[in-house]
Coordinates of C-alpha atoms in Angstrom, one line a residue:
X473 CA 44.8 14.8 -38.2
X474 CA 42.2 13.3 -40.8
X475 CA 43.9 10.1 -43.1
X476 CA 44.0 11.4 -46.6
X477 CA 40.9 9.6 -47.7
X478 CA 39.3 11.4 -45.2
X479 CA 40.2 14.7 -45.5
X480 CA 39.4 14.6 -49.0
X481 CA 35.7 13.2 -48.1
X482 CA 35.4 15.9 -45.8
X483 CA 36.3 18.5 -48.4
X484 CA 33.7 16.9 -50.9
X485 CA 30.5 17.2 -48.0
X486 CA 31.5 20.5 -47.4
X487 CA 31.3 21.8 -51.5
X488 CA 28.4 23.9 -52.2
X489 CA 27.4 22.2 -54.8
X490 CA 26.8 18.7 -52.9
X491 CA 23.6 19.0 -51.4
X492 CA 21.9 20.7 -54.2
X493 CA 22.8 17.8 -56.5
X494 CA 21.7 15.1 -53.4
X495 CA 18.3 17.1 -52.9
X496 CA 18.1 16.9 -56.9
X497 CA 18.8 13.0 -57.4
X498 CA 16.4 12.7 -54.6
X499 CA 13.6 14.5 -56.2
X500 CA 14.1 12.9 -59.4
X501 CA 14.2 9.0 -57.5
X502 CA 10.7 9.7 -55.8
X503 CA 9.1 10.8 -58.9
X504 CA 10.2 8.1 -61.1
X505 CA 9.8 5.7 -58.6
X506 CA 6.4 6.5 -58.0
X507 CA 5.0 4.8 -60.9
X508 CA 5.9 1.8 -59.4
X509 CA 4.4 1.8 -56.4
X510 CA 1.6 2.7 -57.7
X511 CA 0.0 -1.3 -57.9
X512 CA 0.7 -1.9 -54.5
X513 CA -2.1 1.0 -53.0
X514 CA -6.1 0.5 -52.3
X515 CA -7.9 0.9 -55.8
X516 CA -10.7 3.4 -54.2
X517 CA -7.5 5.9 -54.4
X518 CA -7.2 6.2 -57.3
X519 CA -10.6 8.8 -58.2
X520 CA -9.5 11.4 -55.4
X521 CA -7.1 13.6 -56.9
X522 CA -7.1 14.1 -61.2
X523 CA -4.0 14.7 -63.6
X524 CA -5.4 18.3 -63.9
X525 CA -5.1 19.2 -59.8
X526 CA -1.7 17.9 -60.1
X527 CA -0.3 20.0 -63.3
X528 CA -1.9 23.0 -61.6
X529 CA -0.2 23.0 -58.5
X530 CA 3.3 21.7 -59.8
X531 CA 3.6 24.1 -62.4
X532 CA 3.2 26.8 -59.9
X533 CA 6.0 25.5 -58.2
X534 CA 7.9 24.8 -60.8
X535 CA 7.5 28.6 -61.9
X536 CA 8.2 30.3 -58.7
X537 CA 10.9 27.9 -57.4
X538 CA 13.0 28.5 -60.1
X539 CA 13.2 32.0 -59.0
X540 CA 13.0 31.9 -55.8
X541 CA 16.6 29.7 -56.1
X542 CA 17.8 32.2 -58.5
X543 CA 17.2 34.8 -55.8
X544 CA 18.0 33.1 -53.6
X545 CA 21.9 32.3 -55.3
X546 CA 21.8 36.0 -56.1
X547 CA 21.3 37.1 -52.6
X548 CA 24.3 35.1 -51.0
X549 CA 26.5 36.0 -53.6
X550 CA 25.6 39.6 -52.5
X551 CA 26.6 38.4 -49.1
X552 CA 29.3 37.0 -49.5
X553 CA 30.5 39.6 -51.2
X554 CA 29.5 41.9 -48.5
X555 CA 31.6 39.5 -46.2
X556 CA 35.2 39.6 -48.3
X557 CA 34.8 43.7 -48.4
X558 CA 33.7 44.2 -44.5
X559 CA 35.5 41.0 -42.8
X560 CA 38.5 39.5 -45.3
X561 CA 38.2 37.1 -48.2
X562 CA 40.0 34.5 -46.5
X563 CA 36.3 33.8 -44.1
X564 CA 34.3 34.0 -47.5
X565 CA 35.4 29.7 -47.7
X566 CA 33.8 29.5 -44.1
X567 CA 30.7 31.3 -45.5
X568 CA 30.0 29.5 -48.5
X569 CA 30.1 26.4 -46.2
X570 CA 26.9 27.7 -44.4
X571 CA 24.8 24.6 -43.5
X572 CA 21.4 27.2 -43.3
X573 CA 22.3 28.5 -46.9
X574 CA 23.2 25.3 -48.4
X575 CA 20.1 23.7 -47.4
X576 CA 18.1 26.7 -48.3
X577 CA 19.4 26.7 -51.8
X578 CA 19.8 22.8 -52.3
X579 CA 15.6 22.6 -51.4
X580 CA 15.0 25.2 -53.4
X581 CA 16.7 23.5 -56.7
X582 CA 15.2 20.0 -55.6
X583 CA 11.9 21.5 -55.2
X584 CA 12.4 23.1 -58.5
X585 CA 13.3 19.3 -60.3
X586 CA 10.7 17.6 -58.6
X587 CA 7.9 19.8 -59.8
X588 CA 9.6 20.1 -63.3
X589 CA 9.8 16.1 -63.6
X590 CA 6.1 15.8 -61.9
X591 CA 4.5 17.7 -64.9
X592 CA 6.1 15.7 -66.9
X593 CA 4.9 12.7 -66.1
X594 CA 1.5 13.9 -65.6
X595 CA 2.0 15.1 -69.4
X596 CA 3.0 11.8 -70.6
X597 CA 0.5 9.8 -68.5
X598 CA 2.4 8.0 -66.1
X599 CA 0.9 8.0 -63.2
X600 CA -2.4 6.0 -62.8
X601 CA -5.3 7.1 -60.3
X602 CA -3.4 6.3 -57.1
X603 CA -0.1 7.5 -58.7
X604 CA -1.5 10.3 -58.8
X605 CA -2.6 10.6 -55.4
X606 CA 1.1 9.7 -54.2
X607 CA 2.4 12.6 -56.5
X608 CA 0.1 14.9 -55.1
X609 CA 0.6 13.9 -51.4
X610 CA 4.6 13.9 -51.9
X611 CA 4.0 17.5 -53.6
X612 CA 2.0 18.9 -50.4
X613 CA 4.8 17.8 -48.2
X614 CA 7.2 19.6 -50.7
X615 CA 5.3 22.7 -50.1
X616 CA 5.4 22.3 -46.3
X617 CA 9.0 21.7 -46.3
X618 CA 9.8 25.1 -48.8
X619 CA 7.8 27.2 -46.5
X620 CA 9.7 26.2 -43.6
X621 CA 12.8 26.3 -45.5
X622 CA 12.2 29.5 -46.4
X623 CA 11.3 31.1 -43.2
X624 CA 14.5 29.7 -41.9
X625 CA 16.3 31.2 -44.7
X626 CA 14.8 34.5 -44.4
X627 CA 16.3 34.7 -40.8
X628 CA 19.8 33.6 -41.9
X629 CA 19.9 36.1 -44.5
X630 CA 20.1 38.6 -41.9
X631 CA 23.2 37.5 -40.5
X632 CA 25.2 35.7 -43.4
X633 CA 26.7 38.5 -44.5
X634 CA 27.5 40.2 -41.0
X635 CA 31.2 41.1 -39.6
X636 CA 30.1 39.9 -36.6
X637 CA 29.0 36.1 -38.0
X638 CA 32.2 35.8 -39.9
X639 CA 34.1 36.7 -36.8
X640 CA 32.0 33.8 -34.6
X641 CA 32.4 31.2 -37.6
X642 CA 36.3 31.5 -37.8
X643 CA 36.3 31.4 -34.0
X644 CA 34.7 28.5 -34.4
X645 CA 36.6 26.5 -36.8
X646 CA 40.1 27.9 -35.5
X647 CA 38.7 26.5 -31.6
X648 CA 37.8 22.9 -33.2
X649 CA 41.6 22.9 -35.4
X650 CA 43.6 24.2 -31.9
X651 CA 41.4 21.3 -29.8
X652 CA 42.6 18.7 -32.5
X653 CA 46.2 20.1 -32.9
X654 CA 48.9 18.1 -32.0
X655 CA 50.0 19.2 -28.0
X656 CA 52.3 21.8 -27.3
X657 CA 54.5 20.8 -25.1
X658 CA 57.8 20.0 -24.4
X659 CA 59.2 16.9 -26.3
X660 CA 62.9 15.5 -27.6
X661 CA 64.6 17.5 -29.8
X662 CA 64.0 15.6 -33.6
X663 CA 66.7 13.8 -35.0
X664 CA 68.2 15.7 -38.0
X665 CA 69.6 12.4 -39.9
X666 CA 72.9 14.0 -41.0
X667 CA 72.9 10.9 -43.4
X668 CA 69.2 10.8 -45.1
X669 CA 67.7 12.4 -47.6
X670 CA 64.8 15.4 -48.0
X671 CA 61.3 14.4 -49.3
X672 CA 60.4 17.3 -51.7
X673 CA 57.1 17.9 -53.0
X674 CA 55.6 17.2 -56.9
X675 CA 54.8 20.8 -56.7
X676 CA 54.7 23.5 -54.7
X677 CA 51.7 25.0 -52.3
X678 CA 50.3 24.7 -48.6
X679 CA 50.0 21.9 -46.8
X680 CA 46.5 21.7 -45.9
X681 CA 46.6 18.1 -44.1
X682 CA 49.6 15.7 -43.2
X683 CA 48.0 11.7 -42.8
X684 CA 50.0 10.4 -39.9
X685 CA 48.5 7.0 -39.8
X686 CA 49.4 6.5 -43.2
X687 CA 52.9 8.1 -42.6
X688 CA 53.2 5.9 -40.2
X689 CA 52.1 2.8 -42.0
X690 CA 54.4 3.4 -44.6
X691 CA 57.5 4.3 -42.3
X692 CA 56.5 1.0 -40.6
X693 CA 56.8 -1.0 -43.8
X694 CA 59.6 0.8 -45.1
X695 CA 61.0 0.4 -41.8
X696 CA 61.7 4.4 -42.1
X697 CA 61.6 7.2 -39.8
X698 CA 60.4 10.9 -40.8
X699 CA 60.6 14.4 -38.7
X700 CA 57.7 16.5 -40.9
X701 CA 59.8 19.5 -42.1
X702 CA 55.9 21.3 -43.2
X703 CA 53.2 21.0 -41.0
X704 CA 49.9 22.0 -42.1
X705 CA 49.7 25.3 -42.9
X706 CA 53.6 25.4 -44.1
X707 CA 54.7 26.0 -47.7
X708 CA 56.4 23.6 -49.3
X709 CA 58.7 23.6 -52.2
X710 CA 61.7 22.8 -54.3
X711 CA 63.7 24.9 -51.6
X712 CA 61.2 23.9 -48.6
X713 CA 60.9 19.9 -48.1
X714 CA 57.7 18.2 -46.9
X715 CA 60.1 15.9 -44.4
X716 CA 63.7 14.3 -43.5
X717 CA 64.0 10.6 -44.5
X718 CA 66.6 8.6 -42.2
X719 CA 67.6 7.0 -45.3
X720 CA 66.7 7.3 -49.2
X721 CA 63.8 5.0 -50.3
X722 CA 62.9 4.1 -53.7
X723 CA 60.7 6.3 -56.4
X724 CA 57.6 4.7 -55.8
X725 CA 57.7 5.1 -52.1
X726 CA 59.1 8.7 -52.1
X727 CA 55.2 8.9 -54.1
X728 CA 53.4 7.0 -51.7
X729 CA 55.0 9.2 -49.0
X730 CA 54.0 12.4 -50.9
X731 CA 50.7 11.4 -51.0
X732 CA 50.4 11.5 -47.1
X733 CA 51.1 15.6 -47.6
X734 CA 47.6 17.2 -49.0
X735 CA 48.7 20.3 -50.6
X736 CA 46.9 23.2 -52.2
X737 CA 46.7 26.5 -53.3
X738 CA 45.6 27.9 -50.1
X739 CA 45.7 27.0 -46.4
X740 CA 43.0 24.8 -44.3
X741 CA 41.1 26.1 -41.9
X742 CA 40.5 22.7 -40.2
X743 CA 43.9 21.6 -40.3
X744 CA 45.9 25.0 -39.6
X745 CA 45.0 26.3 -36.3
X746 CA 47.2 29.6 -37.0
X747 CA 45.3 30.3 -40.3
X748 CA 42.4 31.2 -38.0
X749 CA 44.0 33.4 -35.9
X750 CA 45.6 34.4 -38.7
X751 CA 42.5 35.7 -40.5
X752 CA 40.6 37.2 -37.3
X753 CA 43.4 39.5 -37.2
X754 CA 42.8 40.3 -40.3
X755 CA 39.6 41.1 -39.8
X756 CA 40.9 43.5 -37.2
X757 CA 43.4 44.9 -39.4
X758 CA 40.6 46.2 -41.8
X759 CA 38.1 47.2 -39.2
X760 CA 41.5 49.2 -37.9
X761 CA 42.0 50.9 -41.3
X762 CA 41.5 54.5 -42.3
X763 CA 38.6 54.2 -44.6
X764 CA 36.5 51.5 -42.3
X765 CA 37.9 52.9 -38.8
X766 CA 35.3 50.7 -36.6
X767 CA 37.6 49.6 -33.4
X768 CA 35.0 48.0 -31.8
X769 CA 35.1 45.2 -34.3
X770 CA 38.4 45.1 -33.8
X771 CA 38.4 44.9 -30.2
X772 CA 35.3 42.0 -30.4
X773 CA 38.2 40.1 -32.8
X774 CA 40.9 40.7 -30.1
X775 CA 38.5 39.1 -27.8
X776 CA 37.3 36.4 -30.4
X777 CA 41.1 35.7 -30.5
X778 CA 41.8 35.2 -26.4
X779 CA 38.5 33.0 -26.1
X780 CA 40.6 30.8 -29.1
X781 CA 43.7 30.1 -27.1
X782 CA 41.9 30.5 -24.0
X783 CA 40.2 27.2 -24.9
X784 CA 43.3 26.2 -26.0
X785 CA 45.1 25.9 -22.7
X786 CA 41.7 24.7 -20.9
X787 CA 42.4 21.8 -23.7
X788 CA 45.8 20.8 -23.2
X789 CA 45.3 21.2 -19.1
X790 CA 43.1 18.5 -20.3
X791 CA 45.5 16.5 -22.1
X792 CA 48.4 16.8 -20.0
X793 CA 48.2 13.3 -18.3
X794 CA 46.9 11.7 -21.2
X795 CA 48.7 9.5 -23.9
X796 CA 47.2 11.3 -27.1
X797 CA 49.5 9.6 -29.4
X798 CA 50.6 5.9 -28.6
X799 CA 52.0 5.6 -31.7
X800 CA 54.7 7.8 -31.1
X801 CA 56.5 5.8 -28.9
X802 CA 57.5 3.9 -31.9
X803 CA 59.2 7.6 -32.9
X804 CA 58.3 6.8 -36.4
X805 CA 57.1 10.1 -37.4
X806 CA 58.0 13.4 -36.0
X807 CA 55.8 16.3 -36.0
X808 CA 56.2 19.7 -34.4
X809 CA 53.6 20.9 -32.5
X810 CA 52.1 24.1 -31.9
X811 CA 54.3 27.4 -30.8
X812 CA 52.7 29.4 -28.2
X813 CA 54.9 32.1 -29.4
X814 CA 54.0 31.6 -32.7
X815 CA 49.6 31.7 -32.3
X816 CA 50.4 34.5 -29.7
X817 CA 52.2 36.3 -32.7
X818 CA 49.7 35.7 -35.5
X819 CA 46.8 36.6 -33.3
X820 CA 47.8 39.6 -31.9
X821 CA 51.2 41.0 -33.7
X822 CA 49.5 42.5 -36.8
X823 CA 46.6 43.9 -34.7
X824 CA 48.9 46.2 -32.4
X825 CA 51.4 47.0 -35.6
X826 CA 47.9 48.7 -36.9
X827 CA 46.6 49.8 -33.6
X828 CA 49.2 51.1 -32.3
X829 CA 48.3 54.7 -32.6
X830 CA 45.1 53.8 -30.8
X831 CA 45.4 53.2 -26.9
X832 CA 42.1 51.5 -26.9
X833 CA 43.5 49.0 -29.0
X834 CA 46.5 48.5 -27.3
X835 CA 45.0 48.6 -23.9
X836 CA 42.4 45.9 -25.1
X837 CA 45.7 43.6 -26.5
X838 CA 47.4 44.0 -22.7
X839 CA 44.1 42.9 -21.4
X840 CA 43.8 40.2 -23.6
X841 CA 47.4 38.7 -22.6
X842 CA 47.0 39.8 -18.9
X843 CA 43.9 37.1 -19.0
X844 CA 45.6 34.1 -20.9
X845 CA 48.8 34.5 -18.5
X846 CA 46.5 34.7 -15.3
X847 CA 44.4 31.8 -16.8
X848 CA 47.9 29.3 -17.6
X849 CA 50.9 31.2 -16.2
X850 CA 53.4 28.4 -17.4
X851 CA 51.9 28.4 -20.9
X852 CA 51.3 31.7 -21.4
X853 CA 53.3 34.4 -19.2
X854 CA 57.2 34.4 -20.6
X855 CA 55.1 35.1 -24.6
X856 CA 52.9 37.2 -22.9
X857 CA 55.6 39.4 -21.5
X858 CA 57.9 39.9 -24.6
X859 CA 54.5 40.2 -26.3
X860 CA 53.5 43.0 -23.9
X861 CA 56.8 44.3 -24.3
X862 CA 56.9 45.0 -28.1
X863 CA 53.1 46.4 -27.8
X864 CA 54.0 48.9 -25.5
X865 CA 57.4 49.9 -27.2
X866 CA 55.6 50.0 -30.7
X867 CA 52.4 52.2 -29.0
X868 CA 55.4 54.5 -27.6
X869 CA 56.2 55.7 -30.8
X870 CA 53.1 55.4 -32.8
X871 CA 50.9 57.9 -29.8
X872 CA 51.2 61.4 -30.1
X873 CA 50.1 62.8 -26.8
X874 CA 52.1 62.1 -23.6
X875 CA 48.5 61.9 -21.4
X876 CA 47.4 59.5 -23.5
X877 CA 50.9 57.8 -23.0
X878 CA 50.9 57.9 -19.4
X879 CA 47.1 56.6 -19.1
X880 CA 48.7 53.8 -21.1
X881 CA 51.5 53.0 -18.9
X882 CA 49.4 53.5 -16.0
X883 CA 46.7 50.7 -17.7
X884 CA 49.6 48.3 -18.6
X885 CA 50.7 48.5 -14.7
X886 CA 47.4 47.4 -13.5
X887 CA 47.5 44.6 -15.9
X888 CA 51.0 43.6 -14.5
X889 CA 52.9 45.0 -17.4
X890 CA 55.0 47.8 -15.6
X891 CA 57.9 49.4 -16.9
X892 CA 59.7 46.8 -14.9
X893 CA 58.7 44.0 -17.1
X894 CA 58.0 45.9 -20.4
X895 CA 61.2 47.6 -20.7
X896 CA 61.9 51.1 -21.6
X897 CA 58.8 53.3 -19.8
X898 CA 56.5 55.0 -22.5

């Protein structure tokens, strides 16, 4: 997990409004600037390009680029509300976070300034013969770079506001937070400290990040130790605490140690590996629902969803022999890892509660957990059972038709989820 300086850095470079205000300060440094180095370049410059050439071609920029950026703002507010209403709102965060559409937009409004502050200057008279020339070589390398941009943005546009790209870009940020998760795996049971004290938060919300290494810094100093009552993702409040102190500390330190716990008004994809599995099956959910009724979008999430944990597993077969942590030997700071029961539950459950009066759905889920349990029997295969097990028994009375019942059961055997092992036969 990400120290708190660094989470928060992280959050700033991934703003919208970042890159547009970097491409901006940039386009205002090089035309000011250019004045300047305007004594250092051959004199016989200075007759090949006039003030005139230069006003012409950066007021048309200035004119067009301003609304190409307001289109361009208008169209991916479009998309993204497209995204919320076809996907969920919860992947509209991912979205906006766009690298293609951030850049689009941000060279657009730096574009835009640079033109702006050029005319100016030509206005004013502050460029000399081979300022002039620098201006206007700097403004046909803007024009190359807007066309480009806006090819690339043309081709983007197509897809930002697609089911199917919100679906690959949660997969993709709930992949990277399960590979930098702390392990699942078996460890000593955390000490409750009968005889400390609770660490509540300031006020209430989601833990979006814990900073260990400054949690364990501080437990170091304060020669403290902590089991982390609200992992990321958790909610923490008056009646939830953030952690158990072995032993009360002072004000000031029960601050510092509140700190280490980023909370907000809404869960972090980054940090909470659940919150994406969460939100593909919500995707699902909606695709699943009367007034969209598209199951194959919900059977491409299902899948989405098994190449997650999947990936997963590959990871901590990866990790098994290796000391991820050193730190904790010190048992400092305890933090619970990852329930397989648990991302099995928030990927799948609320897809086969509202698929379970479809057998393509359900039969997709069985497949889905018949892979992950062949794929890592001992991480997988007691969840994937009782998982099963609940599908089938929830299908059972959700189906109407005993043939599609018994094609069902006879689907569930082949995936080696008989009656035998999923209870009561449909």
């Amino acid at each position: 997990m990400l120290s708190r300086a660094e989470f928060l850095v992280n959050r700033v470079l991934r703003s919208i409004w970042l890159r547009p205000a970097a491409y901006a300060a940039g386009a205002a440094l090089v035309v000011l600037i250019t004045p300047l180095i305007d004594p250092f370049l051959p004199f016989e410059w200075k007759e090949l390009v006039s003030t005139e050439t230069n006003e012409a071609v950066l007021t048309i920029l200035a004119s067009s680029l301003l609304a190409v950026a307001i289109f361009s703002l208008s169209t991916m507010v479009a998309a993204l509300r497209s995204a919320s209403s076809s996907a969920t709102p919860r992947a509209r965060a991912l979205l906006v976070e766009d690298a293609a559409a951030q850049n689009a937009i941000s060279t657009f409004i730096g574009a835009f300034l640079f033109s702006l502050l050029g005319v100016i200057g030509s206005l004013l008279g502050l460029y000399s013969g081979s300022g002039r020339v620098i201006l206007f070589a700097l403004t046909v390398l803007l024009v190359l770079i807007v066309v480009a941009t806006l090819i690339r943005w043309l081709d983007r546009l197509s897809k930002l506001g697609d089911v199917t790209e919100a679906i690959r870009r949660v997969e993709a940020v709930a992949q990277t937070a399960f590979d930098h998760a702390p392990v699942a795996r078996d460890v000593d049971e955390a000490p409750t400290f009968e005889s400390g004290v609770d660490l509540h938060p300031k006020a209430p919300g989601f833990v979006q990040n814990v900073a260990l290494e400054n949690l364990r810094a501080l437990c170091d100093r304060l020669d403290l130790q902590l089991v982390v009552k609200a992992p990321p993702g958790a909610f923490a409040d008056a009646g939830a605490p953030l952690a158990r102190l072995s032993k009360p500390v002072e004000a000031a330190d029960e601050d510092a140690l509140c700190a280490c716990f980023n909370l907000g008004s809404d869960r972090d994809f980054r940090s909470d590996p659940c919150f994406g599995l969460i939100v593909l099956s919500e995707i699902a959910s909606k695709a699943l629902s009367p007034g969209v009724n598209d199951p194959g979008t919900a059977i491409h999430t299902i899948r989405a969803i098994q190449r997650v944990l999947h990936k997963w597993s590959v990871t901590l077969a990866e990790k098994a022999d290796e000391d991820t942590d050193p730190e904790d030997q010190t048992q400092r700071v305890f933090l619970p890892g990852i329930s397989v029961r648990h991302a099995l539950e928030c990927g799948f459950d609320p897809i086969s509660f509202d698929g379970a009066n479809r057998p393509v759905i359900t039969r997709t889920l069985l497949s889905a957990l018949s892979g992950l349990k062949a794929q890592d029997e001992a991480l997988f295969s007691a969840q994937a059972d009782e998982l099963a097990h609940a599908m089938l028994a929830r299908a059972r009375s959700a189906i109407p038709h005993d043939a599609d019942k018994q094609a069902l059961v006879a689907a569930a055997e082949r995936l080696g989820f008989g009656p035998e092992d999923a209870g009561e036969s449909l």
